[in-house]
Short mmCIF file of C-alpha atoms and ligand atoms in Angstrom, two decimals:
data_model
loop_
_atom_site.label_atom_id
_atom_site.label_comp_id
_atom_site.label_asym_id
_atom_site.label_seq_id
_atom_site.Cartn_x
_atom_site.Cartn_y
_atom_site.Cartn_z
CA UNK V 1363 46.64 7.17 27.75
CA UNK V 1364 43.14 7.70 27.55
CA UNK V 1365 40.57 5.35 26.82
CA UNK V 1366 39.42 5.26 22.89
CA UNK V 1367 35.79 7.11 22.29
CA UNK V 1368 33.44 4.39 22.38
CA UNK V 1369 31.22 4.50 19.26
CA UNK V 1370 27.32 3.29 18.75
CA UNK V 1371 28.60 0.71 15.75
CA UNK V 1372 30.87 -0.69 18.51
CA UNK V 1373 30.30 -4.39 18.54
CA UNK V 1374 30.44 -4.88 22.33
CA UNK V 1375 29.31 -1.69 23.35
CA UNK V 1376 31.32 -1.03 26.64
CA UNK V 1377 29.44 2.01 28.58
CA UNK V 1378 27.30 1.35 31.46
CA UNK V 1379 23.66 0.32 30.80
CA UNK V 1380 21.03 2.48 31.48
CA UNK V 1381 17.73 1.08 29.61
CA UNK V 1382 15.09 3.74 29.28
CA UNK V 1383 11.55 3.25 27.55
CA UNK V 1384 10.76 5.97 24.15
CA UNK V 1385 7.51 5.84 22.73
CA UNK V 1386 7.03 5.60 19.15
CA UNK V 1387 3.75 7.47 17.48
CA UNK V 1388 2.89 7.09 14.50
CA UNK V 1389 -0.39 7.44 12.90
CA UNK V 1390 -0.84 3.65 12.31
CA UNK V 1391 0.98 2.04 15.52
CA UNK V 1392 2.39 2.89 18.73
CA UNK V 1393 5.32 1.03 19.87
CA UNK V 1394 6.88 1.36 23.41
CA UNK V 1395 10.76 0.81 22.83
CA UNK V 1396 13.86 -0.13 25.07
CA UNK V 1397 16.68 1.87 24.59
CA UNK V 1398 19.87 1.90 25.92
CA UNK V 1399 23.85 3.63 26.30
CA UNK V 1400 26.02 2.74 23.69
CA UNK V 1401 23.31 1.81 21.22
CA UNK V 1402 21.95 4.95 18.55
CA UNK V 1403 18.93 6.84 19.75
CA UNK V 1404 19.21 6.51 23.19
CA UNK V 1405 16.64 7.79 25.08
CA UNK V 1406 14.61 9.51 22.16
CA UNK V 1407 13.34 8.17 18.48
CA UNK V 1408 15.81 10.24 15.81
CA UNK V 1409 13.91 13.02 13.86
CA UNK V 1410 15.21 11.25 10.73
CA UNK V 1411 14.23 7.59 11.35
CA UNK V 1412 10.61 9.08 11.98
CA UNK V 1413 10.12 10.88 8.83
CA UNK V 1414 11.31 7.96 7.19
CA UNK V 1415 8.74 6.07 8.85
CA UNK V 1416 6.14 8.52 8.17
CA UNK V 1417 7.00 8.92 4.41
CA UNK V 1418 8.38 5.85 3.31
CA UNK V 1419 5.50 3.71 0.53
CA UNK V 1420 4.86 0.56 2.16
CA UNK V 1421 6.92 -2.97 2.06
CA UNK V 1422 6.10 -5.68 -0.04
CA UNK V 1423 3.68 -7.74 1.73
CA UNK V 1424 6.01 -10.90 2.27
CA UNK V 1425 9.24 -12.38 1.56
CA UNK V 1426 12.21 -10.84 3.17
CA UNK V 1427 12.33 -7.10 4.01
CA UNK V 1428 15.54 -5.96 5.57
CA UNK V 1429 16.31 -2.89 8.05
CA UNK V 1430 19.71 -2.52 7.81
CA UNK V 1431 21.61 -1.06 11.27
CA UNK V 1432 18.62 -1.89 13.14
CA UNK V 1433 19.28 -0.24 16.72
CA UNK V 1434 16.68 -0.83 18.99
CA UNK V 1435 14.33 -1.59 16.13
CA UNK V 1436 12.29 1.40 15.70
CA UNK V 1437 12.20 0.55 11.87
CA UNK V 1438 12.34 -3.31 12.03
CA UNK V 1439 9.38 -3.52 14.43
CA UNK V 1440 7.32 -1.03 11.91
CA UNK V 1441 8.00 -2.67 8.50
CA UNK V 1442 7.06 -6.08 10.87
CA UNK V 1443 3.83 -3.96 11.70
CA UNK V 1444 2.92 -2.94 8.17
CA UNK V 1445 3.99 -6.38 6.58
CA UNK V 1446 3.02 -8.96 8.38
CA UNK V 1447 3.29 -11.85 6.52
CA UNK V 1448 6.70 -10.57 5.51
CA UNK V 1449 10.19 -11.55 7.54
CA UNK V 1450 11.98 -8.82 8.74
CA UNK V 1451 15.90 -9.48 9.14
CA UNK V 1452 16.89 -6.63 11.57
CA UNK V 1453 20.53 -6.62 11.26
CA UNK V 1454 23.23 -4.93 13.35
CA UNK V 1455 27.03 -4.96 14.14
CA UNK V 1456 26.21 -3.61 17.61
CA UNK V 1457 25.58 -6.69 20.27
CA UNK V 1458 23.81 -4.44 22.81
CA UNK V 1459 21.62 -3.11 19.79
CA UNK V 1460 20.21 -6.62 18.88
CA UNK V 1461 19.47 -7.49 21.99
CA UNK V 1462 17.28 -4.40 22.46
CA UNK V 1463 15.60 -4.99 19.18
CA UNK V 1464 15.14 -8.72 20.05
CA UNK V 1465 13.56 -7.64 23.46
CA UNK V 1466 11.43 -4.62 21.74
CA UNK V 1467 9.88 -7.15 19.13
CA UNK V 1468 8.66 -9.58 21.98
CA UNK V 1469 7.61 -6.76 24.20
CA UNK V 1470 5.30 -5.19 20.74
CA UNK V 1471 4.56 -8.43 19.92
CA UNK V 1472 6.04 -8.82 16.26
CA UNK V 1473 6.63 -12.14 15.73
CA UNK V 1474 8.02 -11.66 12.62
CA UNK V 1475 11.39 -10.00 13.23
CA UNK V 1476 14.56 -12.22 12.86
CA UNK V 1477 17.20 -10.03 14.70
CA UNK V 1478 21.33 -11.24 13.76
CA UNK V 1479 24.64 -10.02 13.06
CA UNK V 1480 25.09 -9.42 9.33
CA UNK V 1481 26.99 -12.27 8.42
CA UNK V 1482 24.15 -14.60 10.01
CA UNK V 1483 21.96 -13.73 7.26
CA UNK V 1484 21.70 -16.95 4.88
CA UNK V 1485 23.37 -16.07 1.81
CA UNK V 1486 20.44 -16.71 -0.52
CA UNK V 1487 17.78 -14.63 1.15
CA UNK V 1488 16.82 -11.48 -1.07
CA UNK V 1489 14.84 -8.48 -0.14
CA UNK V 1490 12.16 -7.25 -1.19
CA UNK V 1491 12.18 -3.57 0.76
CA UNK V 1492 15.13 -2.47 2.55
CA UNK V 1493 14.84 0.10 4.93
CA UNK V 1494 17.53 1.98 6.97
CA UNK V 1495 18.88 5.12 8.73
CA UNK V 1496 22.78 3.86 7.76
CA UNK V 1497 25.31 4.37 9.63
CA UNK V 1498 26.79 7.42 7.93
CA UNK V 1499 29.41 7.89 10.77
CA UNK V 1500 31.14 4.70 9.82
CA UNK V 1501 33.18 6.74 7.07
CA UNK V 1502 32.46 6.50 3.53
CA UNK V 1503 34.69 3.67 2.32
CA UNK V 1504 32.56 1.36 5.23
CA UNK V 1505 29.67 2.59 4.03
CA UNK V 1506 29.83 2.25 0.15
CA UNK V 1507 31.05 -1.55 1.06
CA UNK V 1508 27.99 -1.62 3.29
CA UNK V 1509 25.45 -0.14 0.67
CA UNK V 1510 26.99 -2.34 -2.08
CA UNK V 1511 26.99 -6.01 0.14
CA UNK V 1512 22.93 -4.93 0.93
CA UNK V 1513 20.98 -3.31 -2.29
CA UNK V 1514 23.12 -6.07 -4.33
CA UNK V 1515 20.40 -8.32 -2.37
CA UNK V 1516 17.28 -6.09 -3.40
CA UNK V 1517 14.88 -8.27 -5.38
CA UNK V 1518 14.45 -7.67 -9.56
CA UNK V 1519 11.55 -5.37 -8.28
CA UNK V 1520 13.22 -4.25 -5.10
CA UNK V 1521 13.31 -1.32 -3.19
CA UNK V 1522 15.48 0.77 -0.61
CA UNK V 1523 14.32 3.76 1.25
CA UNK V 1524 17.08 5.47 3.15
CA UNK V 1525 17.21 8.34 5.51
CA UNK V 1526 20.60 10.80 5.64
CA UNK V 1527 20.75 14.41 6.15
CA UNK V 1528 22.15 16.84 3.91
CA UNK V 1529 25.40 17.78 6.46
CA UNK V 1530 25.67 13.95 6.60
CA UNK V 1531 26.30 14.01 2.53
CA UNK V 1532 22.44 12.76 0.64
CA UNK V 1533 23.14 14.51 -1.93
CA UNK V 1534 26.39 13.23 -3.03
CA UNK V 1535 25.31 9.76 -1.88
CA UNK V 1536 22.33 9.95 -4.13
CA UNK V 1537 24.65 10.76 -6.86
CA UNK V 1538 26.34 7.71 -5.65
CA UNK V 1539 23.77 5.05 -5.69
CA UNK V 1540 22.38 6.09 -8.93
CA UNK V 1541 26.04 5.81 -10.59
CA UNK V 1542 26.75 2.48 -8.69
CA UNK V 1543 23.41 1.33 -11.03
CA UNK V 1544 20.23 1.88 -7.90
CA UNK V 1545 18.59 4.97 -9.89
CA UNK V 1546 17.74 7.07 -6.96
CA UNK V 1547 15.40 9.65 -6.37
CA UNK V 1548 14.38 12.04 -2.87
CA UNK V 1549 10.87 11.29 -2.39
CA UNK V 1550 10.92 13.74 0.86
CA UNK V 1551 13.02 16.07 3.07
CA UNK V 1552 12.19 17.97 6.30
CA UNK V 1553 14.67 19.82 8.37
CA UNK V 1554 17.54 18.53 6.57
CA UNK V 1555 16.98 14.87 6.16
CA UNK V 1556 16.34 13.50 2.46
CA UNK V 1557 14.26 10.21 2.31
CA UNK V 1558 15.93 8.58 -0.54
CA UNK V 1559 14.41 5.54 -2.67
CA UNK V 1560 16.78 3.74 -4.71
CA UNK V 1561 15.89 0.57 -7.19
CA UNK V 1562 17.69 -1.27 -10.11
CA UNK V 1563 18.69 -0.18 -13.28
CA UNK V 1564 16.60 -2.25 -15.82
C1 LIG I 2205 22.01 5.60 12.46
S1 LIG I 2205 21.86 4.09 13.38
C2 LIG I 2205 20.14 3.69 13.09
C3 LIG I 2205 19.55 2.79 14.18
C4 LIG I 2205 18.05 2.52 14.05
N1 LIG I 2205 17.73 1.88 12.78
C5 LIG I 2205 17.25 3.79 14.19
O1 LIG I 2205 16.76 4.27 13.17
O2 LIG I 2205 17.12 4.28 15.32
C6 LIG I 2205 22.76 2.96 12.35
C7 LIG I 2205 22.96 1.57 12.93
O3 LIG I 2205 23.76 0.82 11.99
C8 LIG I 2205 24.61 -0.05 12.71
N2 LIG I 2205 25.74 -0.44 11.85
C9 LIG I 2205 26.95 0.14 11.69
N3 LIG I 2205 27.69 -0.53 10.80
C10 LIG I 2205 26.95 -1.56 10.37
C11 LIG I 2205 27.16 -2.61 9.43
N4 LIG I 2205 28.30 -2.74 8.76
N5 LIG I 2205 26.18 -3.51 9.24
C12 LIG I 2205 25.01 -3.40 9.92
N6 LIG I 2205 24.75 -2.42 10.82
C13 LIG I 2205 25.69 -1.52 11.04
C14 LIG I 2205 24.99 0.75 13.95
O4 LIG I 2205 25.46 -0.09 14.98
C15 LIG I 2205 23.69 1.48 14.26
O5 LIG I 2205 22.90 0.77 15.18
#
C-alpha cells in the first residue's frame, strides 16, 4: 500500500527537511525568511500572499491582530512590522510551520509575534485585523468551521483581509461571508487572486 500524500496542513509534517532562505520585498520592509518541505511556500513567497501584503489597509495599531495559517510567517512578521505596538498571534496547525515562523520572527527581529497552535490562543483575546491566505485546500466544510471559529473573534470595529483565487472559489466565498453576517467586499485582484475585506454586520 502506498504511503498517504503528505499535505502542508499536516500537523507533523513528515518529509525530509530542506530549509532554504526567500526574500521578502516589499516597499516598506525586507524580510529574509526560512522556509522549509512540508510547510506552504516552500522555497518562494506565493504571488497571492504578496498582493495581499501589498494591498491590504493597514492593522490597527495595537491589541491583537491575528494571521490565521501562518506558514513561515510571511504575513505575521509584516502586520508585526506595520503594527508594532500590536500582538500578532500567528497561528498554525502545521508543527514544522510554527517553528519556522517562530525562528523567522527572531531572525527579523519582531518581537511582537506570539506563534501557537490554534487552540493555545486564550479564549478571550479578540482581534482587531485578521489577516490570512486560508487554507482553501482543507475542503470547504474545514474551512467554513475555520472562517466561522476566527472572524467570530474580530473586534465590534474589526477587520479581515483575505487572499483566495478565483479557481480556488472567492467569489462564492465572498458570497459566503457576507451571508454568514461579515459584509464583504474585493478591494483588489491581480492574476486571479481577489483580496477580500470582510467586517460585521451592524
Ligand atoms: C495557504 S497557507 C498560507 C501560509 C502563509 N500564511 C503564507 O501566506 O505563506 C495556509 C496555512 O494554513 C494552515 N492551516 C490549515 N488549517 C488550519 C487551521 N484549521 N487553523 C490554522 N491554520 C491552518 C496550513 O498549515 C498553512 O500553513
Amino acid at each position: 500500500m502506498s504511503a498517504p500524500a503528505s499535505h502542508y496542513f499536516d500537523e507533523e509534517p513528515t518529509t525530509d527537511s530542506a530549509p532554504r532562505d526567500v526574500v521578502l520585498m516589499l516597499p516598506d520592509i525586507q524580510l529574509t525568511l526560512r522556509t522549509d518541505r512540508g510547510v506552504f511556500g516552500y522555497d518562494r513567497i506565493d504571488a497571492g500572499t504578496k498582493l495581499l501584503l501589498l494591498k491590504a489597509p493597514p492593522p490597527a495599531g495595537d491589541g491583537h491582530l491575528l494571521d490565521l495559517g501562518c506558514g513561515a510567517g510571511a504575513i505575521a512578521l509584516t502586520m508585526a512590522h506595520r503594527a508594532p505596538n500590536a500582538t500578532v498571534w500567528a497561528v498554525d496547525v502545521n508543527e514544522r510551520a510554527r517553528e519556522l515562523c517562530r525562528v523567522n520572527a527572531e531572525r527579523n527581529g519582531l518581537g511582537n509575534v506570539r506563534v501557537c497552535a490554534p487552540d493555545d490562543v486564550p479564549d478571550d483575546v479578540r482581534f482587531a485585523t485578521i489577516w490570512s491566505n486560508p487554507a482553501i485546500r482543507i475542503g470547504k466544510p474545514a474551512l467554513h468551521a475555520m472562517l466561522r471559529r476566527w472572524l467570530g473573534r474580530l473586534t465590534p470595529d474589526g477587520e479581515a483581509v483575505m487572499v483566495v483565487h478565483k479557481h480556488l472559489g472567492s467569489d462564492s466565498l465572498q458570497a459566503w461571508l457576507t451571508q454568514e453576517g461579515w459584509p464583504t467586499e474585493r478591494i483588489a485582484s491581480s492574476a486571479g487572486y481577489r483580496i477580500l475585506r470582510s467586517t460585521i454586520t451592524r
